[in-house]
Tab-separated table of C-alpha atoms and ligand atoms in Angstrom:
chain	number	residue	atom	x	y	z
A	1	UNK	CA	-19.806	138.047	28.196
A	2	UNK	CA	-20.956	139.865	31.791
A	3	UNK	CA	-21.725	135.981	32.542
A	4	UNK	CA	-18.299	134.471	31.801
A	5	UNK	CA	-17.005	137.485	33.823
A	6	UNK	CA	-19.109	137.123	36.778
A	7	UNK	CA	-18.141	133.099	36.539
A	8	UNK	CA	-14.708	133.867	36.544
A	9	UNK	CA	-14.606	136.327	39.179
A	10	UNK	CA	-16.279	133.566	41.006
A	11	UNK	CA	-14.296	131.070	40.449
A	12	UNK	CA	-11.390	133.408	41.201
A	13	UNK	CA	-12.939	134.110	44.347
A	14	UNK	CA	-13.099	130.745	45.401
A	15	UNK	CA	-9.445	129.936	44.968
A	16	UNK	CA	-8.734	133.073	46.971
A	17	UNK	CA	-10.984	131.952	49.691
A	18	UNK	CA	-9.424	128.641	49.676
A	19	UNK	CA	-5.853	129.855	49.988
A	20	UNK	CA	-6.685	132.528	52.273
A	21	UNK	CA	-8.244	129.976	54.613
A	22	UNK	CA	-5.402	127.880	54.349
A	23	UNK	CA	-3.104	131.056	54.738
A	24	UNK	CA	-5.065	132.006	58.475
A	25	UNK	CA	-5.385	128.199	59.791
A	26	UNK	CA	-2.267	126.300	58.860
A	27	UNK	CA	0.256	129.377	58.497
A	28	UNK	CA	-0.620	131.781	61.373
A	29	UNK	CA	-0.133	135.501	61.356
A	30	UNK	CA	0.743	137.848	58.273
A	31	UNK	CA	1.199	141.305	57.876
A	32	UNK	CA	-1.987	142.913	56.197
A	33	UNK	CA	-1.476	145.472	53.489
A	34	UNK	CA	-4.333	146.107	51.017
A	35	UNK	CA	-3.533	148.204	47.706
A	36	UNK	CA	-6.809	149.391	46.144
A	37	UNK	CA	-7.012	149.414	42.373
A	38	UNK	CA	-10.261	151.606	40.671
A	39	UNK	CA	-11.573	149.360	37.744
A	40	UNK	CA	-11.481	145.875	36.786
A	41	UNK	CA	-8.212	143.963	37.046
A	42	UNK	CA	-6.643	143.347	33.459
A	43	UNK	CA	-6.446	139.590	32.404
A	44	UNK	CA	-2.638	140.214	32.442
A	45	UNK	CA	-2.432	141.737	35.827
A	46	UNK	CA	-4.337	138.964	37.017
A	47	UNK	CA	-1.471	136.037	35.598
A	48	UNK	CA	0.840	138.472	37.128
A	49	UNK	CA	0.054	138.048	40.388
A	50	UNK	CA	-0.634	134.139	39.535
A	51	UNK	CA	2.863	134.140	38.506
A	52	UNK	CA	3.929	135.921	41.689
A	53	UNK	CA	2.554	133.333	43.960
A	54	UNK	CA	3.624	130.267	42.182
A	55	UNK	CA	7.181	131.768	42.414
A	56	UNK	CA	7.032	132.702	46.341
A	57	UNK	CA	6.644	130.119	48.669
A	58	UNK	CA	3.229	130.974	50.483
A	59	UNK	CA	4.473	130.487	53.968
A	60	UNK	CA	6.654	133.494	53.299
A	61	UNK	CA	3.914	135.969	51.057
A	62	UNK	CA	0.681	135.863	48.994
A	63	UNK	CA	-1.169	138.178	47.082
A	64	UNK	CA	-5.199	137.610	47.210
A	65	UNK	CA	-7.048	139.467	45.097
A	66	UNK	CA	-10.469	140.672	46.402
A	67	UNK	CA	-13.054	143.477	45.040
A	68	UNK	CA	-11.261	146.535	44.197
A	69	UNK	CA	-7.931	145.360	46.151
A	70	UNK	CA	-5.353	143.044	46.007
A	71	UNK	CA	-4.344	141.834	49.922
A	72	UNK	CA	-0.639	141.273	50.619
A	73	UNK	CA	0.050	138.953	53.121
A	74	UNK	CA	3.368	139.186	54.547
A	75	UNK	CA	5.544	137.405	56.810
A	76	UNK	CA	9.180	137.051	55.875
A	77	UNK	CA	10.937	138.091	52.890
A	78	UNK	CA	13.855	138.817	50.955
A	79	UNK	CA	12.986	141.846	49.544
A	80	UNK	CA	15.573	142.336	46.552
A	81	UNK	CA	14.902	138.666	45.421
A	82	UNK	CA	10.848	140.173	45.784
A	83	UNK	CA	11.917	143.056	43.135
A	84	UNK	CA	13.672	140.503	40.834
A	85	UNK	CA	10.485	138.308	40.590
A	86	UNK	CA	8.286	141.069	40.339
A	87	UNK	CA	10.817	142.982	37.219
A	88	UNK	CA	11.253	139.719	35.378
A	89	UNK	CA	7.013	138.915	35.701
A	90	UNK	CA	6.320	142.518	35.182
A	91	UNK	CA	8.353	141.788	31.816
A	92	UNK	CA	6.824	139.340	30.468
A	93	UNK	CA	3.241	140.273	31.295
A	94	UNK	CA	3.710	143.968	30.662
A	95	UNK	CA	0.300	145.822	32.032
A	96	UNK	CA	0.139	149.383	32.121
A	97	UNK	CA	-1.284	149.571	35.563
A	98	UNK	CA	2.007	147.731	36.745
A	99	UNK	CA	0.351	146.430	39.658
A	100	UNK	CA	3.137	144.175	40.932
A	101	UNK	CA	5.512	147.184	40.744
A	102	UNK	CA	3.102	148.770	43.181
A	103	UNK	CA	3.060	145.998	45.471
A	104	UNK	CA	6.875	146.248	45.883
A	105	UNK	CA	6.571	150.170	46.424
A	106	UNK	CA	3.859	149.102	49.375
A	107	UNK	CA	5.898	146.682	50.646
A	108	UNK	CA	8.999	148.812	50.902
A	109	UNK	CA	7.288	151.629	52.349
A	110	UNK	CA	6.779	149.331	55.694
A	111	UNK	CA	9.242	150.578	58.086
A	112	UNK	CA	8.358	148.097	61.159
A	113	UNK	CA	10.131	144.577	60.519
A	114	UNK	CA	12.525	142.531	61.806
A	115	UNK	CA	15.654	141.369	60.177
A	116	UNK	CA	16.766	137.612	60.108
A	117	UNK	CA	20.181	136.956	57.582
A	118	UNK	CA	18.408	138.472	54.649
A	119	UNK	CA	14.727	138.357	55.168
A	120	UNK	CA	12.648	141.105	56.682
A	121	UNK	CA	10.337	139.537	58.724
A	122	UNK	CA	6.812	141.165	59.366
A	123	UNK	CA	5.622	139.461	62.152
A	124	UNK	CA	6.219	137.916	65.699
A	125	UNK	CA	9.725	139.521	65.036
A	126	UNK	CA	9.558	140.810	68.898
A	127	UNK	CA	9.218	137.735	69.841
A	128	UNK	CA	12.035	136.709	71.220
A	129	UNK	CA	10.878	138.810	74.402
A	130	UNK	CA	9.370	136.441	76.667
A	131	UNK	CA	8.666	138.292	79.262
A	132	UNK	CA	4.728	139.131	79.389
A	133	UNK	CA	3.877	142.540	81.552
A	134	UNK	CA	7.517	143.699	80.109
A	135	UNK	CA	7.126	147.688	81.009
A	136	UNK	CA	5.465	147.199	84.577
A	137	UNK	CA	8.141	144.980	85.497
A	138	UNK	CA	10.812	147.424	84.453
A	139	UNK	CA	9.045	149.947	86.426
A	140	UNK	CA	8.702	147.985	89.397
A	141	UNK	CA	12.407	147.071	89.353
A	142	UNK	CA	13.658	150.576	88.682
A	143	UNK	CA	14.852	151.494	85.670
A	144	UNK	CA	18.651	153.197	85.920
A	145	UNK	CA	17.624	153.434	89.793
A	146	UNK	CA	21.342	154.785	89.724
A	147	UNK	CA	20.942	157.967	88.424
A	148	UNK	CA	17.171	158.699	89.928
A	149	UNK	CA	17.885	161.412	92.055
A	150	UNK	CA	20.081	163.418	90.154
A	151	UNK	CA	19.404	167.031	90.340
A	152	UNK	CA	20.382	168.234	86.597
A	153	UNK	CA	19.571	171.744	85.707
A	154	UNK	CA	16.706	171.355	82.929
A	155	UNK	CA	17.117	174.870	81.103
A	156	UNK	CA	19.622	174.879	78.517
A	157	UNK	CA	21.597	177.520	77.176
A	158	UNK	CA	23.443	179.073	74.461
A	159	UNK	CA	26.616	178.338	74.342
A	160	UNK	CA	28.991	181.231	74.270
A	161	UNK	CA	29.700	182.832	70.353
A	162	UNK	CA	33.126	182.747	70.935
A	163	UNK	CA	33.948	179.051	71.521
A	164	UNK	CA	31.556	178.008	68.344
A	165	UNK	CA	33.313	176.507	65.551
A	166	UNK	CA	36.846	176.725	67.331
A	167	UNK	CA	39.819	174.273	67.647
A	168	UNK	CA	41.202	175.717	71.384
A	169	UNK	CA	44.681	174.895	72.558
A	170	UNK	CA	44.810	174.681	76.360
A	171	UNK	CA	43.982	172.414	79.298
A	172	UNK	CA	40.760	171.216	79.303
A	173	UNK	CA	39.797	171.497	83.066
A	174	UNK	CA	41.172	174.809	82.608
A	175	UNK	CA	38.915	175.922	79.163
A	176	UNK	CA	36.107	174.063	80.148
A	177	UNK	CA	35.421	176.451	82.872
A	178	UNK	CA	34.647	179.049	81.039
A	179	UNK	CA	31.782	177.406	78.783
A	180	UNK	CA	28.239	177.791	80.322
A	181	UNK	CA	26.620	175.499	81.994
A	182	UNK	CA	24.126	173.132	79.590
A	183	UNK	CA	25.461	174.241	76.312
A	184	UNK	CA	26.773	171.364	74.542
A	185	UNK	CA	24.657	168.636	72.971
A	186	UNK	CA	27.105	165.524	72.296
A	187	UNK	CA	30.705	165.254	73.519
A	188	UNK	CA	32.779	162.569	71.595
A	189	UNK	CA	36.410	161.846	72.823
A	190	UNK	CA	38.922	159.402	73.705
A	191	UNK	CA	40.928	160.325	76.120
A	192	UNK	CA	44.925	159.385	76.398
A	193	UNK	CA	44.813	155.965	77.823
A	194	UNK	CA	48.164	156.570	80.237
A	195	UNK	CA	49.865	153.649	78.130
A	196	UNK	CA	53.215	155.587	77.865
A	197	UNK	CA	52.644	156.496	74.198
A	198	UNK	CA	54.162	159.511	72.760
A	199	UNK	CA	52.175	162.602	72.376
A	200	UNK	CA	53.590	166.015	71.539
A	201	UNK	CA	53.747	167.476	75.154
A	202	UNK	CA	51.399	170.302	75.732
A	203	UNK	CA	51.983	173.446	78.010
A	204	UNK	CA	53.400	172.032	80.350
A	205	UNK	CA	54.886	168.729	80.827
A	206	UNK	CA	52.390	166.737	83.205
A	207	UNK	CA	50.277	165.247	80.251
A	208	UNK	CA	52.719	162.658	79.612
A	209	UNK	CA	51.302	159.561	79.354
A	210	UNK	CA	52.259	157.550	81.751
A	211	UNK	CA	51.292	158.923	85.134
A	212	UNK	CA	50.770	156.948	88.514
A	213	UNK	CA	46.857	155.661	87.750
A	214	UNK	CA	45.449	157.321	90.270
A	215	UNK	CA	46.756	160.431	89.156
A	216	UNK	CA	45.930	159.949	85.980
A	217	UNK	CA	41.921	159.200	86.829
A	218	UNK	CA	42.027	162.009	89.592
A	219	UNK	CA	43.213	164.685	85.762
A	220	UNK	CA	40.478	162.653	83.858
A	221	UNK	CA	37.725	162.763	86.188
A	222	UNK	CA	38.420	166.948	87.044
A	223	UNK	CA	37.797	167.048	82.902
A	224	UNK	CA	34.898	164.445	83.042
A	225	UNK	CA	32.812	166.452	85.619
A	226	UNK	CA	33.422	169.613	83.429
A	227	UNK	CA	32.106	168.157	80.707
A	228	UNK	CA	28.867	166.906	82.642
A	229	UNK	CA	28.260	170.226	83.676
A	230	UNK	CA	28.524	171.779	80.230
A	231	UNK	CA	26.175	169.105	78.944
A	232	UNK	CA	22.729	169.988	77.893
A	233	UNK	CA	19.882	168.171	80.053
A	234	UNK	CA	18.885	165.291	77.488
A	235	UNK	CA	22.635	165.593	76.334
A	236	UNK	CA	25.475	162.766	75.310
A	237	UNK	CA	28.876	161.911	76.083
A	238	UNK	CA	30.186	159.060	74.121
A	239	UNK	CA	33.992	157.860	75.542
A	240	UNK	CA	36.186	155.815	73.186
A	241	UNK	CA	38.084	153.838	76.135
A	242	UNK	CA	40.599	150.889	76.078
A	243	UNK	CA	41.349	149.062	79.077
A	244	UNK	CA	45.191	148.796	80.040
A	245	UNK	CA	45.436	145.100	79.564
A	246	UNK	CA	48.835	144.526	80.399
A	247	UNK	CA	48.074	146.677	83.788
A	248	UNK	CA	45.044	145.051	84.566
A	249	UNK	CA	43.323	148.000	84.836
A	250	UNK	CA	39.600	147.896	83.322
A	251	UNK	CA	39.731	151.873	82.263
A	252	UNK	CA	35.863	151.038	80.975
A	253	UNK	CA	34.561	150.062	84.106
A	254	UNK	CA	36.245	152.790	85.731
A	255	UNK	CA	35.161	155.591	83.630
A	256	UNK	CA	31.921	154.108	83.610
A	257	UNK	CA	31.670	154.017	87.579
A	258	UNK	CA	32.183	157.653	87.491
A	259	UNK	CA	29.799	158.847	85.070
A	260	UNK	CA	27.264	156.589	86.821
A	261	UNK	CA	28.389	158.127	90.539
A	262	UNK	CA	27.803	161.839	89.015
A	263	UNK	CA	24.101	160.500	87.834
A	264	UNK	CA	24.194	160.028	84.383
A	265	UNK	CA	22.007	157.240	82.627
A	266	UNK	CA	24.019	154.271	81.025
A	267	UNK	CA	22.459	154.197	77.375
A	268	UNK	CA	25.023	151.190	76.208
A	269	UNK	CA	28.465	150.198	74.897
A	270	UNK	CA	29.718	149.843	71.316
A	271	UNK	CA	32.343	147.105	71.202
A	272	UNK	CA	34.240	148.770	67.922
A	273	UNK	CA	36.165	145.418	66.244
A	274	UNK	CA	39.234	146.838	65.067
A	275	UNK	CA	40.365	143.372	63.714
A	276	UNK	CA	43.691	144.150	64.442
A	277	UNK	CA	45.034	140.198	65.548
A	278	UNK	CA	48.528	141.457	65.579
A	279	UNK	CA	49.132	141.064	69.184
A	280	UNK	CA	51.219	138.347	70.873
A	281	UNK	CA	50.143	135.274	71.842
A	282	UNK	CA	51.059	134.986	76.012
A	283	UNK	CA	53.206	136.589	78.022
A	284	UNK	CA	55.292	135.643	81.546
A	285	UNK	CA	56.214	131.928	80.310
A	286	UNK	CA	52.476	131.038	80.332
A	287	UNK	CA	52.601	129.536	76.865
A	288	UNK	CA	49.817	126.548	76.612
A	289	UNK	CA	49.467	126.873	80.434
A	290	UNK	CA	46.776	128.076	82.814
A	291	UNK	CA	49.482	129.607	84.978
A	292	UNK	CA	48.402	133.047	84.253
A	293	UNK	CA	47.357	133.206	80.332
A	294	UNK	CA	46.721	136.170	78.717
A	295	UNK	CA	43.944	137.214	76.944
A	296	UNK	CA	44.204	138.982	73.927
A	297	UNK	CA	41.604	142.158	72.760
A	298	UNK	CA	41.395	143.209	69.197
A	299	UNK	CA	38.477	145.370	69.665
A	300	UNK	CA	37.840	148.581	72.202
A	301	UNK	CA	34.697	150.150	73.654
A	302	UNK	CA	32.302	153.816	73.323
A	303	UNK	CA	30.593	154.268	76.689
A	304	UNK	CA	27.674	155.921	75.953
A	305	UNK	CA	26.283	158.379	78.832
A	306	UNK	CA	22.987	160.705	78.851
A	307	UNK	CA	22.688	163.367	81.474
A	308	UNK	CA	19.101	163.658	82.803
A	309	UNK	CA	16.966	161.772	79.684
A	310	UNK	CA	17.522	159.192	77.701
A	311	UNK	CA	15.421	161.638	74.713
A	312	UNK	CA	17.126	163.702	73.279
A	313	UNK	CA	15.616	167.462	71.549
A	314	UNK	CA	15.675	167.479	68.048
A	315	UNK	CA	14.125	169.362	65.180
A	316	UNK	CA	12.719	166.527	62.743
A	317	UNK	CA	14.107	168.145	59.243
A	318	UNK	CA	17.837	168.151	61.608
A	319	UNK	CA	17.982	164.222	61.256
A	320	UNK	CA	20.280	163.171	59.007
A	321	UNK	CA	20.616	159.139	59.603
A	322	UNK	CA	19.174	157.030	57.075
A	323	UNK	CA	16.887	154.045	57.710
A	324	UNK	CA	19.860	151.824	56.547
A	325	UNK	CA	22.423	153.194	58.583
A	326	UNK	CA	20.194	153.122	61.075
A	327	UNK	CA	19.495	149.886	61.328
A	328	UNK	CA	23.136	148.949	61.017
A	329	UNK	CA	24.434	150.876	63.558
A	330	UNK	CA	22.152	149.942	66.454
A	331	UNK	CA	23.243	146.692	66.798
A	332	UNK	CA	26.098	147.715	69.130
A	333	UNK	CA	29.111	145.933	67.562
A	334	UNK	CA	30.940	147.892	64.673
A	335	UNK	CA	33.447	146.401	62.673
A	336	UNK	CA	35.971	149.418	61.614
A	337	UNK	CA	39.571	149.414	60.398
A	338	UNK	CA	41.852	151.379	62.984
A	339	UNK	CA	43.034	154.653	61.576
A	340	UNK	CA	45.742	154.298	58.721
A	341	UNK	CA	46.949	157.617	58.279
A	342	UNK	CA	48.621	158.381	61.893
A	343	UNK	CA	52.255	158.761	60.280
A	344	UNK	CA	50.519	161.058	58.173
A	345	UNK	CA	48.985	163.306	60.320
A	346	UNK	CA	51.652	162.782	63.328
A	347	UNK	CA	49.248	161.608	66.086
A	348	UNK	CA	49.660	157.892	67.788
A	349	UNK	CA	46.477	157.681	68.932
A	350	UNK	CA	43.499	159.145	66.484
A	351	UNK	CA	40.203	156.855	66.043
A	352	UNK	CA	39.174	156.371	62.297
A	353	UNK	CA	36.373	159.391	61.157
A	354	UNK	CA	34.131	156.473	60.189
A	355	UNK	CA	33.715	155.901	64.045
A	356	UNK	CA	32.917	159.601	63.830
A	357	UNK	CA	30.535	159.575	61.591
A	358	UNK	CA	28.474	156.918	63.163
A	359	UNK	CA	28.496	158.161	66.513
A	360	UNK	CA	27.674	162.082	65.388
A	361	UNK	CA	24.442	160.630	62.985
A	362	UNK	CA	23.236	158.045	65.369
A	363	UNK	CA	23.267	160.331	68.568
A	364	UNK	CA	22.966	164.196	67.012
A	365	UNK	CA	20.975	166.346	64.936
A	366	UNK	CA	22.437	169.021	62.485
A	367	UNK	CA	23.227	171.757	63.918
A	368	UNK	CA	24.094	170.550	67.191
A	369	UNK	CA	27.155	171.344	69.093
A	370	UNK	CA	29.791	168.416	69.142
A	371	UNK	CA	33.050	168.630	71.659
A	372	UNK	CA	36.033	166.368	71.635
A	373	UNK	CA	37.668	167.804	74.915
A	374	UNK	CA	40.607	165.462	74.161
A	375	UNK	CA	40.807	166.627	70.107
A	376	UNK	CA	43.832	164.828	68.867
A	377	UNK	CA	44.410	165.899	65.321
A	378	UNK	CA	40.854	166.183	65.278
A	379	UNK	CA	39.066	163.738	63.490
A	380	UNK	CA	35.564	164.569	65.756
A	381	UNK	CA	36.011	168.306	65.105
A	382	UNK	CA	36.471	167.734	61.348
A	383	UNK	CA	33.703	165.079	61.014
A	384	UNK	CA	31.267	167.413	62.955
A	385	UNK	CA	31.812	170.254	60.571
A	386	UNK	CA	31.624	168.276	57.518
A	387	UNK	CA	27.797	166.979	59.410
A	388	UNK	CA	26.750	170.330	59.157
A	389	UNK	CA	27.300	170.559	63.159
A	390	UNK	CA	29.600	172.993	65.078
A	391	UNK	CA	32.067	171.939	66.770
A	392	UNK	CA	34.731	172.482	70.086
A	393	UNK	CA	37.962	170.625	69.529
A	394	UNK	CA	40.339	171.155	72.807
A	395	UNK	CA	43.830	169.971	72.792
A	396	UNK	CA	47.177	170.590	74.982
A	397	UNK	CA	49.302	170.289	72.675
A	398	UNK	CA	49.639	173.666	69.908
A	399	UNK	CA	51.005	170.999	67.279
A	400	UNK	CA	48.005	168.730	67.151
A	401	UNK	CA	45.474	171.893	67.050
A	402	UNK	CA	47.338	173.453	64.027
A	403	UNK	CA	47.192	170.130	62.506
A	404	UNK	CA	43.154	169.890	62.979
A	405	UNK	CA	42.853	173.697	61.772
A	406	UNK	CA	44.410	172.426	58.595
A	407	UNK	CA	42.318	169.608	58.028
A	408	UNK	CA	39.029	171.411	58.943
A	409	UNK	CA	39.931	173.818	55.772
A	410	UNK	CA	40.701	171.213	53.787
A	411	UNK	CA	37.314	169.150	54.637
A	412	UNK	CA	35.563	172.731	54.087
A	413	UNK	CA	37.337	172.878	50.364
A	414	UNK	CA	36.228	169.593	49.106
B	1	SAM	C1	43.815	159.564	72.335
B	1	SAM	S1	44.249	161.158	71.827
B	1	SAM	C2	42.851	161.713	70.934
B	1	SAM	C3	42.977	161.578	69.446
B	1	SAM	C4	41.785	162.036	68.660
B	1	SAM	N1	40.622	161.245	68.938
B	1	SAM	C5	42.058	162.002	67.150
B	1	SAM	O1	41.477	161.180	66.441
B	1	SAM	O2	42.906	162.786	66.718
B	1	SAM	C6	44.228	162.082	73.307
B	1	SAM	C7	44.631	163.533	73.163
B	1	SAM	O3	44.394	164.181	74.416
B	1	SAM	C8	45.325	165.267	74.517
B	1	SAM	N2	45.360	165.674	75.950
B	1	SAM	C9	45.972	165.073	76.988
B	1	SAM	N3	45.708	165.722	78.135
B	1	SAM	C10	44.896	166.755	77.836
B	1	SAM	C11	44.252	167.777	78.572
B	1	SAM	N4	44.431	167.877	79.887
B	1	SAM	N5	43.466	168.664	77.926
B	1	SAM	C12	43.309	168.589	76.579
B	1	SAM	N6	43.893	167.641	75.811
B	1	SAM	C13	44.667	166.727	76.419
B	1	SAM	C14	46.611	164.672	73.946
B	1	SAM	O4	47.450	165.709	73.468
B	1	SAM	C15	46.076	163.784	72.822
B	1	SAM	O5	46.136	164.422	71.570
């Protein structure tokens, strides 16, 4: 009996030396995971993982089983067509030690892969990087040289009690002043983009919204520095901006000019696809000419500005992201629906709270302090609080604010 064992284990081993040669001279690189198991390998775990490999192509994964541990070799997968296999094998050779069942758990405990239409794929998934000496060469050429010798304040503070967990009607140059210096972690806003919509006028009647530009980026900029200043060191400001097409005035690239003259780092853009191909086709008679056609944008842009670091402080149990979300939301180009439910809440321009949500769990930790300087009806404020953040919504106009009060108690009630 020991003898037919110790011939089968051979022969076993032979196969698996065979393969596994195979697997490291005609198919290159694999992820290495071993899984050690304590006794002998039931006959039924072993068809198992016979069954496994007939069923997955071995350019993509193989399981080699070896003294006291089975070796998974991975490269690319589909991982829920990987869980399918391994329920309807697991099945049909029922084991109690489940061993395929504990392969999957392995292999989705591996954080690092790449992702290529549905396949995770374990290796060479950097690859697409060329460049060899990346780092020095990044350092040589001066990484956001731009904003090198800024001169940010590295001691943060606490920000004032009073302005915690507040929707504030006012001027925001005018409020702003009175916050402390390096006290907010993430600002969020989108500011009115001067395209003559209309907003319930505020104190006074300047904030209409169609000013001379340069007015109009003289107001903005006076808010823009306050926030800066009331920024934590390591801190965020994310700006929802759309350019005024039909002025020809890139809003974007002006906003962004000014954050990067005042010395903040450029982290990215999001383009956020609103899908909304509603506009018109030309304009000025240019119809099917080059004349002067006109191009059309369904989609607008977060600039996404760090003051001093690019790392930002953070307790580890205040993450809240998952890995899915995560990995869906770094590639920079989110598809979300424009807000519906304007006529509802009786603001023209409010951004969806699913752009909210995304920005708040990607770039802050619970507990954080989140300002929207330019609050709206607002859906930041509202989205912060119901993130277990706090949050400073600012607004001019008394209607809007009373409007976000509301729907902060209503989030808290649900
Ligand atoms: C594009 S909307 C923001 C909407 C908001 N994101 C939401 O979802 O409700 C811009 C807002 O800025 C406000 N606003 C304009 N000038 C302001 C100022 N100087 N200080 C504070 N708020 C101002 C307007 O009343 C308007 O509600």
């Amino acid at each position: 009996m020991q003898k037919q064992q110790a011939q089968h284990e051979h022969a076993e081993h032979a196969e698996h030396e065979h393969i596994e040669h195979e697997l490291e001279h005609e198919l290159g690189e694999y992820k290495l995971l071993e899984i050690p198991f304590i006794n002998c390998l039931a006959e039924n775990d072993r068809e198992a993982i016979r069954q496994f490999n007939a069923r997955i192509p071995k350019k993509n994964m193989q399981l080699l089983i070896k003294k006291q541990k089975i070796q998974v070799l991975l490269k690319e997968i589909d991982f829920y067509h990987i869980q399918t296999v391994v329920e309807e094998i697991t099945k049909k050779y029922h084991s109690e030690s489940n061993i395929l069942t504990n392969i999957a758990n392995s292999i989705a405990a591996v954080k690092s892969y790449g992702i290529k239409g549905k396949k995770r794929i374990y290796v060479n998934y950097n690859n697409e990087r060329k460049v060899q000496g990346r780092s020095a060469k990044v350092e040589k050429r001066g990484q956001y040289y731009y904003a090198k010798e800024e001169n940010f304040s590295q001691v943060n503070q606490k920000i004032q009690a009073k302005y915690i967990d507040k929707i504030i009607c006012g001027d925001s140059e005018n409020i702003l002043e009175k916050i402390k210096d390096n006290s907010v972690d993430l600002i969020l806003t989108s500011p009115p983009y001067n395209f003559g919509l209309e907003y319930k006028e505020g104190e006074n009647k300047q904030e209409q919204d169609d000013k001379a530009w340069q007015i109009y980026f003289e107001k903005l900029f006076a808010i823009f520095d306050q926030c800066i200043r009331v920024l934590k060191y390591g801190g965020r400001i994310i700006v929802n901006v759309q350019p005024l097409f039909s002025d020809y005035i890139p809003t974007h690239h002006i906003v962004s000019q000014h954050f990067i003259k005042r010395k903040l780092i450029w982290k990215g853009e999001i383009l956020w696809e609103k899908n909304n191909y509603n506009c018109k086709y030309t304009a000025w008679g240019s119809w099917k000419s080059p004349s002067s056609p006109y191009l059309k944008y369904t989609w607008e842009f977060l600039e996404i500005f760090c003051k001093g670091s690019l790392k930002k402080e953070g307790a580890r149990e205040n993450i809240d992201i998952s890995a899915d979300e995560f990995k869906k939301w770094v590639v920079g180009k989110w598809a979300i629906a424009p807000e519906r439910a304007m006529n509802e809440f009786g603001h023209p321009a409010m951004f969806p709270e699913e752009l909210a949500r995304r920005v708040i769990k990607l770039f802050s930790y619970r507990g954080d302090i989140i300002l929207d300087p330019f609050n709206g009806v607002g859906t930041t404020s509202s989205v912060a609080r119901s993130l277990q953040r706090l949050y400073i919504g600012i607004d001019t106009s008394e209607v809007y604010c009373e409007k976000a009060r509301e729907r902060i108690s209503s989030t808290l009630q649900h």
